[in-house]
mmCIF file of C-alpha atoms in Angstrom:
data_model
loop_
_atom_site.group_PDB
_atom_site.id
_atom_site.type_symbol
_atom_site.label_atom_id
_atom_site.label_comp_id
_atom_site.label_asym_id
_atom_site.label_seq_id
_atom_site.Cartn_x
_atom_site.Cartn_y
_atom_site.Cartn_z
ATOM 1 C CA UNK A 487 0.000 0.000 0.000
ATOM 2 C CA UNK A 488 1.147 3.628 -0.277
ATOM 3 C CA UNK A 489 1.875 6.200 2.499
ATOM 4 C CA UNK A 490 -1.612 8.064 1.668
ATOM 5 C CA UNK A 491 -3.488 4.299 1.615
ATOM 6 C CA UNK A 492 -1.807 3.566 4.891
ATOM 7 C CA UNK A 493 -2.201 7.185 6.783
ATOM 8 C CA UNK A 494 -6.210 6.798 6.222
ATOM 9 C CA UNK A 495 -6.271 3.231 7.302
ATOM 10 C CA UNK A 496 -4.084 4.263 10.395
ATOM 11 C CA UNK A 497 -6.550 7.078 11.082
ATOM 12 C CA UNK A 498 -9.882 5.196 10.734
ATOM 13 C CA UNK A 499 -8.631 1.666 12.360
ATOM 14 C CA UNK A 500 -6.317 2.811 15.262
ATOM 15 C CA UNK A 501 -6.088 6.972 15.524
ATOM 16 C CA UNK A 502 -2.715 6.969 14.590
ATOM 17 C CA UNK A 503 -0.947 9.871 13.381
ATOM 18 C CA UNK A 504 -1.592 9.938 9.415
ATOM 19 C CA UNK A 505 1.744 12.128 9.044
ATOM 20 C CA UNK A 506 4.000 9.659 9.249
ATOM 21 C CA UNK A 507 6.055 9.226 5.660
ATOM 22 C CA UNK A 508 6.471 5.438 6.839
ATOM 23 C CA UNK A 509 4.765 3.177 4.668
ATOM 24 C CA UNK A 510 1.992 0.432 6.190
ATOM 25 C CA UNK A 511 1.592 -2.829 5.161
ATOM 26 C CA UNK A 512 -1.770 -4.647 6.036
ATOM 27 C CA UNK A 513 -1.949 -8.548 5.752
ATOM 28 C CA UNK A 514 -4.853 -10.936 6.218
ATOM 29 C CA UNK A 515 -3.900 -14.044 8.412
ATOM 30 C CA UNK A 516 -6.594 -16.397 8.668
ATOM 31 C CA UNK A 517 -5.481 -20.002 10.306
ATOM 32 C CA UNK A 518 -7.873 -21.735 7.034
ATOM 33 C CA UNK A 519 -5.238 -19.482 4.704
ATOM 34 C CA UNK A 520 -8.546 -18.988 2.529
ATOM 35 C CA UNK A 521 -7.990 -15.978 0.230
ATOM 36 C CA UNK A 522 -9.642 -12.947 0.003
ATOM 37 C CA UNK A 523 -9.501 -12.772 -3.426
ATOM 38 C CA UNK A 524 -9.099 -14.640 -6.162
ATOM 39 C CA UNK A 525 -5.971 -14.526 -8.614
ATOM 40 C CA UNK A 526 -7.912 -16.290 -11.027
ATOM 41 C CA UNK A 527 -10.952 -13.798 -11.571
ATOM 42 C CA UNK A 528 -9.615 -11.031 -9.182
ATOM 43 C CA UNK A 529 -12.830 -10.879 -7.748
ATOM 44 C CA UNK A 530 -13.511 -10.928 -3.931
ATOM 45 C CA UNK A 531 -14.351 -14.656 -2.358
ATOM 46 C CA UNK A 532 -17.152 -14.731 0.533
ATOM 47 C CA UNK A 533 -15.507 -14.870 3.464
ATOM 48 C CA UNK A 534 -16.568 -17.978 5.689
ATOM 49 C CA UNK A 535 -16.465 -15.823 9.344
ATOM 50 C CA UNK A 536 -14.847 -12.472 10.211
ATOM 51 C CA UNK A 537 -14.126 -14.217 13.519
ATOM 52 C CA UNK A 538 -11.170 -16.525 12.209
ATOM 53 C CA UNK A 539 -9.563 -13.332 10.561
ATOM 54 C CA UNK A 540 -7.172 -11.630 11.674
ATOM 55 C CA UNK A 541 -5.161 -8.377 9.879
ATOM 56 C CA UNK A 542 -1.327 -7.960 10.498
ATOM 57 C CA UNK A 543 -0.261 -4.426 9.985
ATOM 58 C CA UNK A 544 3.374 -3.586 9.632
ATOM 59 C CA UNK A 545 5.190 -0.097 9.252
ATOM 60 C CA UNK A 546 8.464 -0.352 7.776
ATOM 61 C CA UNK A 547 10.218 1.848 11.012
ATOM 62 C CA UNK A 548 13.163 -0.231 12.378
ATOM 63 C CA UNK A 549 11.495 -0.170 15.619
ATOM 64 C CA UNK A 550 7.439 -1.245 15.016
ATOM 65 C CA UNK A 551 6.060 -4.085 15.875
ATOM 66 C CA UNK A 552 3.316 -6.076 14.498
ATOM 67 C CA UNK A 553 -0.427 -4.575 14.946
ATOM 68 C CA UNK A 554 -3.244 -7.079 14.884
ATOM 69 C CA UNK A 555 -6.250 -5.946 14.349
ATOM 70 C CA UNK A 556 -8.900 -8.625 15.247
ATOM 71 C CA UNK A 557 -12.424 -7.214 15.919
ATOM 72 C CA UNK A 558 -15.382 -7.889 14.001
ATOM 73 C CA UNK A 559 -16.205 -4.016 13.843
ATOM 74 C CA UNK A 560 -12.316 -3.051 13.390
ATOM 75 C CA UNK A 561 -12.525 -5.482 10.382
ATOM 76 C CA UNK A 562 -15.343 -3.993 8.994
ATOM 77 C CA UNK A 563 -13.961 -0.524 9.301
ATOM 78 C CA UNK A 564 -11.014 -1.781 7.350
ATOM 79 C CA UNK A 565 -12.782 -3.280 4.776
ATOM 80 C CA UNK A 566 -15.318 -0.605 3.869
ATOM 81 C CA UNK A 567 -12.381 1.950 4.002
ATOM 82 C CA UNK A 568 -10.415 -0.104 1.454
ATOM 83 C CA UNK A 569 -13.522 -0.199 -0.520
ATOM 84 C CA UNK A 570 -14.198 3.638 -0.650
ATOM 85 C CA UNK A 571 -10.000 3.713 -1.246
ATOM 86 C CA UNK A 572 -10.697 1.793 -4.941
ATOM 87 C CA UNK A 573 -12.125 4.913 -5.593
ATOM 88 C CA UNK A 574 -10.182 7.446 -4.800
ATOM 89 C CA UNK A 575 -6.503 6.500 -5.464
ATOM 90 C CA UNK A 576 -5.063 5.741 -9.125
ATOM 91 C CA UNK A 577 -6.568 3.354 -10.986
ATOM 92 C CA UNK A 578 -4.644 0.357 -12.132
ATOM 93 C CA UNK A 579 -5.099 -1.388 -15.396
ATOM 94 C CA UNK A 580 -5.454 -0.830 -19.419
ATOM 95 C CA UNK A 581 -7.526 2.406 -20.486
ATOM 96 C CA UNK A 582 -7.737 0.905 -24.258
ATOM 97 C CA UNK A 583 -8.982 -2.300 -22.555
ATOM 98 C CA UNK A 584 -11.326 -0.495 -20.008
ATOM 99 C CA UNK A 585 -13.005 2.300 -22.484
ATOM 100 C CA UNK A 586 -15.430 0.137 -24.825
ATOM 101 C CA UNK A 587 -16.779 -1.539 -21.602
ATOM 102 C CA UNK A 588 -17.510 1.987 -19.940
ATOM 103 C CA UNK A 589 -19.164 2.978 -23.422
ATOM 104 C CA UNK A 590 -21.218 -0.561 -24.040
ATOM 105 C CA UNK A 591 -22.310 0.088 -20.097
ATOM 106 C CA UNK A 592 -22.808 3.700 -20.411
ATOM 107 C CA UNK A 593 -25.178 3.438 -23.868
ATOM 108 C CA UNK A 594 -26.943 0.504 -21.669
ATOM 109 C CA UNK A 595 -28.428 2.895 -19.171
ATOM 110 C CA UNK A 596 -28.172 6.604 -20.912
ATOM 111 C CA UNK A 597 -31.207 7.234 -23.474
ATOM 112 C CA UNK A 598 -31.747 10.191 -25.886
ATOM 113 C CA UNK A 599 -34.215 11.317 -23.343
ATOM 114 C CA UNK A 600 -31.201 11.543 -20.483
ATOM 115 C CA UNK A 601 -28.788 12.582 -22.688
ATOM 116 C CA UNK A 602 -29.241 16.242 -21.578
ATOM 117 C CA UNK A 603 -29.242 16.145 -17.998
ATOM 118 C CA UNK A 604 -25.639 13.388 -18.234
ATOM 119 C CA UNK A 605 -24.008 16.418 -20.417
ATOM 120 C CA UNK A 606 -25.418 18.575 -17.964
ATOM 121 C CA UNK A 607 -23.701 16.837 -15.120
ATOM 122 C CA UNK A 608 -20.193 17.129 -16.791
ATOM 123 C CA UNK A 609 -20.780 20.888 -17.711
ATOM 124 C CA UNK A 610 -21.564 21.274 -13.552
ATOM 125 C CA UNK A 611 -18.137 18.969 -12.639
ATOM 126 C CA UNK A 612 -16.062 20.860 -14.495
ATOM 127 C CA UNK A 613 -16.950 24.228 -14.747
ATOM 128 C CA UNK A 614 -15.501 25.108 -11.522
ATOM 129 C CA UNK A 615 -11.901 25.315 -12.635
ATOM 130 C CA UNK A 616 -10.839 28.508 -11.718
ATOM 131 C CA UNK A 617 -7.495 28.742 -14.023
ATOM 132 C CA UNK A 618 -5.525 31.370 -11.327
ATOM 133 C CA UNK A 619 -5.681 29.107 -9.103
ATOM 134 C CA UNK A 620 -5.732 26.005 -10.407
ATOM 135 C CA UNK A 621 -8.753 25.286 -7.775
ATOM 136 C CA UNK A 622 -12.269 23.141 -9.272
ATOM 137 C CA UNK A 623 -12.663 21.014 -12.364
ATOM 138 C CA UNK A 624 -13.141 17.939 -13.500
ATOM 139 C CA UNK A 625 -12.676 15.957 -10.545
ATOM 140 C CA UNK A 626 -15.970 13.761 -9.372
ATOM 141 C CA UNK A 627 -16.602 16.162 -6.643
ATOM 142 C CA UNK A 628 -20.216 16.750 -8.224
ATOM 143 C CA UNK A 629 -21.132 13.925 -6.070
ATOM 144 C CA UNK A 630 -20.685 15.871 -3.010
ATOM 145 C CA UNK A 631 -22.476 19.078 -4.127
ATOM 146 C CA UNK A 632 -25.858 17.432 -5.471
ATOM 147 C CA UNK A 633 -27.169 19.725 -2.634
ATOM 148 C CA UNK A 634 -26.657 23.242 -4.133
ATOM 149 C CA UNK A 635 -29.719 24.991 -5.603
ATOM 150 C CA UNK A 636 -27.808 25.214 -9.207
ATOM 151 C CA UNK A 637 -27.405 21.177 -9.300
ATOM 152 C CA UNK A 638 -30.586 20.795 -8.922
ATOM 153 C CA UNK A 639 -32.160 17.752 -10.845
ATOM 154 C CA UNK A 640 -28.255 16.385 -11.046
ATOM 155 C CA UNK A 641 -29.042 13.792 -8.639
ATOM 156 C CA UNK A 642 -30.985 11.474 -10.806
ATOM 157 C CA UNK A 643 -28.801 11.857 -13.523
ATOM 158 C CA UNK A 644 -25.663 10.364 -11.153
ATOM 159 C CA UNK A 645 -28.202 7.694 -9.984
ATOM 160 C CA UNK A 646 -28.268 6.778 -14.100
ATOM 161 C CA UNK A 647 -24.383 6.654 -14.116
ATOM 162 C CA UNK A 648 -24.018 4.877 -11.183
ATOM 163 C CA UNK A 649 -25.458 1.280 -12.330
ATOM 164 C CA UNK A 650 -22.954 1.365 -15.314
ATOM 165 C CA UNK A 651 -20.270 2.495 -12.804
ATOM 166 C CA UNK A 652 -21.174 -0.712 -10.568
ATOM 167 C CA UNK A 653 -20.625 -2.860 -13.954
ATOM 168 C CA UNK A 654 -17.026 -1.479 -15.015
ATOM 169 C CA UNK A 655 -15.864 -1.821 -11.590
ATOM 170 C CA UNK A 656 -16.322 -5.095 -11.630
ATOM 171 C CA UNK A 657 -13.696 -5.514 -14.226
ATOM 172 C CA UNK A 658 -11.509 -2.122 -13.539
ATOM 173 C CA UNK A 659 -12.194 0.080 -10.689
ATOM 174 C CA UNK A 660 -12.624 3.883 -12.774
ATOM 175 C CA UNK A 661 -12.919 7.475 -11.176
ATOM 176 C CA UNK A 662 -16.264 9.225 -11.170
ATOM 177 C CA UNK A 663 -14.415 12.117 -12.971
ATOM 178 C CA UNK A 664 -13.448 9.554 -15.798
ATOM 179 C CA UNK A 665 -17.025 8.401 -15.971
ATOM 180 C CA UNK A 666 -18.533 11.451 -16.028
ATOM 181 C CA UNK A 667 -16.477 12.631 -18.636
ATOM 182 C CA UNK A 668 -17.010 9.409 -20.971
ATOM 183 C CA UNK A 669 -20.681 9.385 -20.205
ATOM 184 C CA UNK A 670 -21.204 13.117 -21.373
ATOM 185 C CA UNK A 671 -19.239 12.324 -24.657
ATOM 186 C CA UNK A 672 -21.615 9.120 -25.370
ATOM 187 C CA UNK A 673 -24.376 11.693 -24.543
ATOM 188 C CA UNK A 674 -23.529 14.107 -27.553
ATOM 189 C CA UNK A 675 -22.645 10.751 -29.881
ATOM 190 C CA UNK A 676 -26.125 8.731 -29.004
ATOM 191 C CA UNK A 677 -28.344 11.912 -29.738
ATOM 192 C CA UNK A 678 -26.353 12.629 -33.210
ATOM 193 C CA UNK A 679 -23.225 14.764 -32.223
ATOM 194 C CA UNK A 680 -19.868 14.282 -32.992
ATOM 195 C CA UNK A 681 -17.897 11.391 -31.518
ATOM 196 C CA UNK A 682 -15.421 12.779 -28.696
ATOM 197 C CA UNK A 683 -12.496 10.708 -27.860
ATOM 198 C CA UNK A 684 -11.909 10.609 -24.194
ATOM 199 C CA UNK A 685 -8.377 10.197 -22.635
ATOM 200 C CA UNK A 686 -8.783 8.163 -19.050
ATOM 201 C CA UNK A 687 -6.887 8.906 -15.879
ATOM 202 C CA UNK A 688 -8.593 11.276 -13.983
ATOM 203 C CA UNK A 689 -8.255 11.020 -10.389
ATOM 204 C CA UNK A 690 -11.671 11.891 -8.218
ATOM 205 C CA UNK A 691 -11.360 14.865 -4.954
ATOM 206 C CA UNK A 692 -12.463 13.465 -1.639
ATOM 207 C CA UNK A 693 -14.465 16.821 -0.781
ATOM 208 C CA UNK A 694 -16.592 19.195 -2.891
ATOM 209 C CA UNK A 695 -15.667 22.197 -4.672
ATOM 210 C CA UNK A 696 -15.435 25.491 -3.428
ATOM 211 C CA UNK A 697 -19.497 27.259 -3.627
ATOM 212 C CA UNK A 698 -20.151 30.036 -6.731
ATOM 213 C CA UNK A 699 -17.834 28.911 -9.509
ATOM 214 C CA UNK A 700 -20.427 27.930 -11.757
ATOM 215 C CA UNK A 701 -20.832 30.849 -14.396
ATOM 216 C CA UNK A 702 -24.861 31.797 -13.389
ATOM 217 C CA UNK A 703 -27.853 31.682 -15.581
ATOM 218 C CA UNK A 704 -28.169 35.723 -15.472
ATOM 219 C CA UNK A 705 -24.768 36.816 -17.019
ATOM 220 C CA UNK A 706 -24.572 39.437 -19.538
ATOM 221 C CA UNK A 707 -22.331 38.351 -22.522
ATOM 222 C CA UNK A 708 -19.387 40.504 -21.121
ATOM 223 C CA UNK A 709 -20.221 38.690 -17.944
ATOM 224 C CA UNK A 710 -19.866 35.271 -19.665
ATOM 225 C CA UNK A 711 -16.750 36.001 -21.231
ATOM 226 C CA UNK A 712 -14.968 37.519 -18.212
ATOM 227 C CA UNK A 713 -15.857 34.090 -16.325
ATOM 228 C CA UNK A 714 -15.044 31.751 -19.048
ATOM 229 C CA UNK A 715 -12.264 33.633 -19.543
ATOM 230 C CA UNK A 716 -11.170 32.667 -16.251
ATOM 231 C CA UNK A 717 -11.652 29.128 -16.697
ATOM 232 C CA UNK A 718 -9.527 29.469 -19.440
ATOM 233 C CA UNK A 719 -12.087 29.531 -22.480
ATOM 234 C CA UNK A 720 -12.198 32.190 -25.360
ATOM 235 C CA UNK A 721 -15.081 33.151 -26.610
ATOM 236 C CA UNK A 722 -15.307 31.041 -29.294
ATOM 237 C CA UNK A 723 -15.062 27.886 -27.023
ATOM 238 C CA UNK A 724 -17.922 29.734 -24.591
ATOM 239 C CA UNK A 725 -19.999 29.635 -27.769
ATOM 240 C CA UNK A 726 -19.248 26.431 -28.695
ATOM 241 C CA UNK A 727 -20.210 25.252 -25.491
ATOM 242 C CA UNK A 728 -23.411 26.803 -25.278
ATOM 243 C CA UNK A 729 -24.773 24.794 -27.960
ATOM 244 C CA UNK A 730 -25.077 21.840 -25.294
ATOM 245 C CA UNK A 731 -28.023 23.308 -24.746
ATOM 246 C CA UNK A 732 -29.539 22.069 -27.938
ATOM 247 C CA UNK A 733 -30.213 18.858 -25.812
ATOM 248 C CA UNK A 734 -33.181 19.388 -23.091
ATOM 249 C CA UNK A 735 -35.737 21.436 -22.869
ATOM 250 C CA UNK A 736 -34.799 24.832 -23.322
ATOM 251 C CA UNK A 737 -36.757 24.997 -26.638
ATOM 252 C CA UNK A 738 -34.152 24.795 -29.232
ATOM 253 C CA UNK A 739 -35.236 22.462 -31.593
ATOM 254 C CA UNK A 740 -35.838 18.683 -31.177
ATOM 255 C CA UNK A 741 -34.654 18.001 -27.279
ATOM 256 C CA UNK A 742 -33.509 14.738 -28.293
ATOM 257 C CA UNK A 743 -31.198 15.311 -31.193
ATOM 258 C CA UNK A 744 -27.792 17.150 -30.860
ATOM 259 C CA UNK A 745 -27.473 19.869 -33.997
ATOM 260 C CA UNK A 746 -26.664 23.218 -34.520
ATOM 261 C CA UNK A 747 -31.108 24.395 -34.055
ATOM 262 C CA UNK A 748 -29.114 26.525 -30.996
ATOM 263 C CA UNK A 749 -27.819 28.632 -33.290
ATOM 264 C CA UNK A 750 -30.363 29.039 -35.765
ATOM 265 C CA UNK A 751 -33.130 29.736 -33.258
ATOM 266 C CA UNK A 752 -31.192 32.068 -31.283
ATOM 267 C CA UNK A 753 -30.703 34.124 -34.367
ATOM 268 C CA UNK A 754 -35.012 34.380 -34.476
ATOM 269 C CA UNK A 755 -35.166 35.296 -30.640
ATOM 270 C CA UNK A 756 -37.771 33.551 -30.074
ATOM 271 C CA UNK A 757 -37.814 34.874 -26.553
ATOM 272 C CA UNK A 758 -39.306 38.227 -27.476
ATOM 273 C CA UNK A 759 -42.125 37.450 -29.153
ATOM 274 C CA UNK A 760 -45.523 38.277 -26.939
ATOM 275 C CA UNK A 761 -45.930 34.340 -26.877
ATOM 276 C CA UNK A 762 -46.060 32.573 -23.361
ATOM 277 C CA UNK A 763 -44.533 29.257 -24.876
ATOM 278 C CA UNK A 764 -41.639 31.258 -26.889
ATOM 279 C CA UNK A 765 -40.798 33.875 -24.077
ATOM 280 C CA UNK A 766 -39.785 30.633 -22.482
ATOM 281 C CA UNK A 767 -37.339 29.521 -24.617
ATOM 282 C CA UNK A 768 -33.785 29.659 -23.327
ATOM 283 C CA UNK A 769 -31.935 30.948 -20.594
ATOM 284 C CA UNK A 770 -31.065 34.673 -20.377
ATOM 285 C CA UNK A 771 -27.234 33.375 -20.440
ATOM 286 C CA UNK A 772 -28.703 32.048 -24.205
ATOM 287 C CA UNK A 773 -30.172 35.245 -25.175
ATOM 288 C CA UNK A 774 -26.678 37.559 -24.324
ATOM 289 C CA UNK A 775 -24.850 35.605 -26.783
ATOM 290 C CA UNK A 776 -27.089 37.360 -29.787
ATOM 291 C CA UNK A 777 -26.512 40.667 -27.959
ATOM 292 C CA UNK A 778 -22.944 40.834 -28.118
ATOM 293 C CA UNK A 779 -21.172 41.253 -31.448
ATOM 294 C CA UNK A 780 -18.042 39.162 -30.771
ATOM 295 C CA UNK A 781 -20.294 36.122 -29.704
ATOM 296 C CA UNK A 782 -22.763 36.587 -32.475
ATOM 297 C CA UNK A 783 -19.872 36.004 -35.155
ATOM 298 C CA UNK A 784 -19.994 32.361 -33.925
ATOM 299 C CA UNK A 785 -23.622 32.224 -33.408
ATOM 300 C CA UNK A 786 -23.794 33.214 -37.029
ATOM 301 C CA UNK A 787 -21.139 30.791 -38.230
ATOM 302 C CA UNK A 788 -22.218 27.602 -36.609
ATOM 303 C CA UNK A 789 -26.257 28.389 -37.481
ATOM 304 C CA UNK A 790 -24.478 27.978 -40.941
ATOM 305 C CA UNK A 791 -22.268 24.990 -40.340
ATOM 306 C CA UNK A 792 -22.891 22.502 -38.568
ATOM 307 C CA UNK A 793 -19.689 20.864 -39.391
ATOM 308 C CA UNK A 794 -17.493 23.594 -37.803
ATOM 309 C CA UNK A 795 -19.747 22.989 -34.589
ATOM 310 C CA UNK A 796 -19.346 19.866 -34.351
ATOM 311 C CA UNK A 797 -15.872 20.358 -34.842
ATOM 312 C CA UNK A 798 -15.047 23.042 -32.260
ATOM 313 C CA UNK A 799 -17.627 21.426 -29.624
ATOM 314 C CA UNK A 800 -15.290 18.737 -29.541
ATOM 315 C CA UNK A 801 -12.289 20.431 -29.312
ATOM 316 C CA UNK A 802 -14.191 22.548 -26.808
ATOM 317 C CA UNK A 803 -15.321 19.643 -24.944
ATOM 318 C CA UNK A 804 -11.790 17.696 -24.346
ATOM 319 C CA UNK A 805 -10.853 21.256 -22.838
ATOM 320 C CA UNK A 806 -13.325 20.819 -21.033
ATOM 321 C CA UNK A 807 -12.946 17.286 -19.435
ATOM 322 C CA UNK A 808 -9.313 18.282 -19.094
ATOM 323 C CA UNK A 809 -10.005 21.072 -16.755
ATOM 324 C CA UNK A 810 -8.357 20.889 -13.929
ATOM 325 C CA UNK A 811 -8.059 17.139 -13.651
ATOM 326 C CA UNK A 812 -5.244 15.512 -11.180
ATOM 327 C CA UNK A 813 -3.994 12.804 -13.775
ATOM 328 C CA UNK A 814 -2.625 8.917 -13.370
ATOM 329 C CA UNK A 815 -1.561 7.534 -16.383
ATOM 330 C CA UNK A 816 -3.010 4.318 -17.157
#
């Protein structure tokens, strides 16, 4: 195990002090010798009773001794801690093994009609990076923020994720970061987008992200590009970006099919017309794009071509995944 594996397990088992730079080795020592897992399948074996196991733990100081940890709760503890661990240190294994079985189990649970609020969930992941700081990104912490007003409806869309998550464990342990990301890009490709390699390696945060780095619904255009900006996006990429919002409800164009109807019915502002069900359509972050002259270049260009879109959306989007991201390469 490393130093950071063995400094938790030392905190949650005994209280030790997790500073120590000594690495901690933990052994099971059962009298039966029946193994915990399996070389064969690398899968875990039912244990026959916690009672006839035992864990030696050994620090590699010159003047340790042996800690055995034999309680039923203790054991427990260590084994739900090692559990949560899988998911939070560097993944092990082959990424061009590992990435057709998160797609297959991704396009097993994500439909056309959840495509939007998946892409959605990546857009709210990431788009904390702050670039000054390096602070936010693409990171998993979404799980830990499903809370906030602005991620609202996000926890459904995690639930989704989650039962493909449970299946690629099962072969290679992945972060929620990497997931995410893959899950959003099989979003855009089921509903008719481009297809958006995704590089794997991502490592997930143990805590959420700090509060009010999303960029918020109400921004003016300068607005938008002063906090993309920030996050390390032209304004090109901000428009780009936008055009997620062709999937959902929002009103541009068929919900379920990823294009470039964004564009073309911003151009029409829709929004201004004295009808309840067009006034509706959009988000006021939507409508400053048409209001700005520098952002309404792109509008203009990708209402034209959806080619170039799809072209800069992608490029846009592995920016995007990027952001931020602690990396372990696979």
């Amino acid at each position: 195990m490393t130093t950071t594996t063995a400094s938790l397990l030392k905190t949650c088992l005994f209280g030790c002090d997790s500073s120590s730079s000594f690495k901690f080795k933990c052994k099971f020592v059962s009298p039966a010798k029946t193994l915990l897992l399996s070389p064969a399948t690398g899968k875990h074996v039912v244990l026959r009773s916690l009672r006839a196991w035992r864990i030696r733990c050994v620090s590699d100081d010159p003047g340790s001794s042996h800690v055995f940890v034999s309680s039923r709760r203790k054991m427990v503890a260590f084994l739900s801690t090692v559990q949560l661990l899988s998911h939070l240190l560097p993944p092990n294994g082959n990424a061009a093994e590992i990435y057709p079985v998160m797609q297959n189990e991704i396009r097993k649970v994500v439909t056309k009609g959840k495509a939007a609020g998946v892409l959605r969930l990546v857009f709210h992941d990431a788009g904390t990076f702050e670039l000054d700081d390096h602070s936010g990104g693409i990171n998993g912490s979404i799980a830990y923020e499903l809370e906030r007003p602005e991620n609202t409806g996000l926890k459904k869309s995690l639930k989704v994720l989650a039962k493909a998550k449970i299946k690629v464990d099962e072969i290679q342990p992945v972060s929620w970061a990497d997931m995410i990301s893959v899950a959003g890009s099989e979003a855009v490709s089921i509903c008719g987008g481009p297809t958006i390699p995704v590089v794997l390696g991502r490592l997930d945060s143990a805590q959420p992200d700090p509060e009010g780095k999303l960029p918020p619904e109400t921004l003016s255009a300068s607005g938008l590009k002063e906090c993309f900006k920030r996050k390390g996006f032209s304004t090109q990429e901000l428009v780009a970006l936008s055009g997620a919002h062709t999937l959902g409800s929002k009103g541009f164009g068929d919900p379920t099919v990823f294009d470039n109807a964004y564009y073309k019915i911003l151009l029409q502002k829709p929004w201004t017309s004295t009808s309840k069900m067009t006034s509706m359509v959009g988000l006021p972050s939507d409508h400053a794009l048409v209001e700005d002259d520098e952002c309404l270049r792109w509008v203009k260009r990708y209402a034209e071509d959806q080619d170039k879109f799809f072209e800069d959306f992608n490029n846009a989007y592995i920016k995007l995944v990027n952001s931020g991201a602690k990396w372990n390469k696979l």
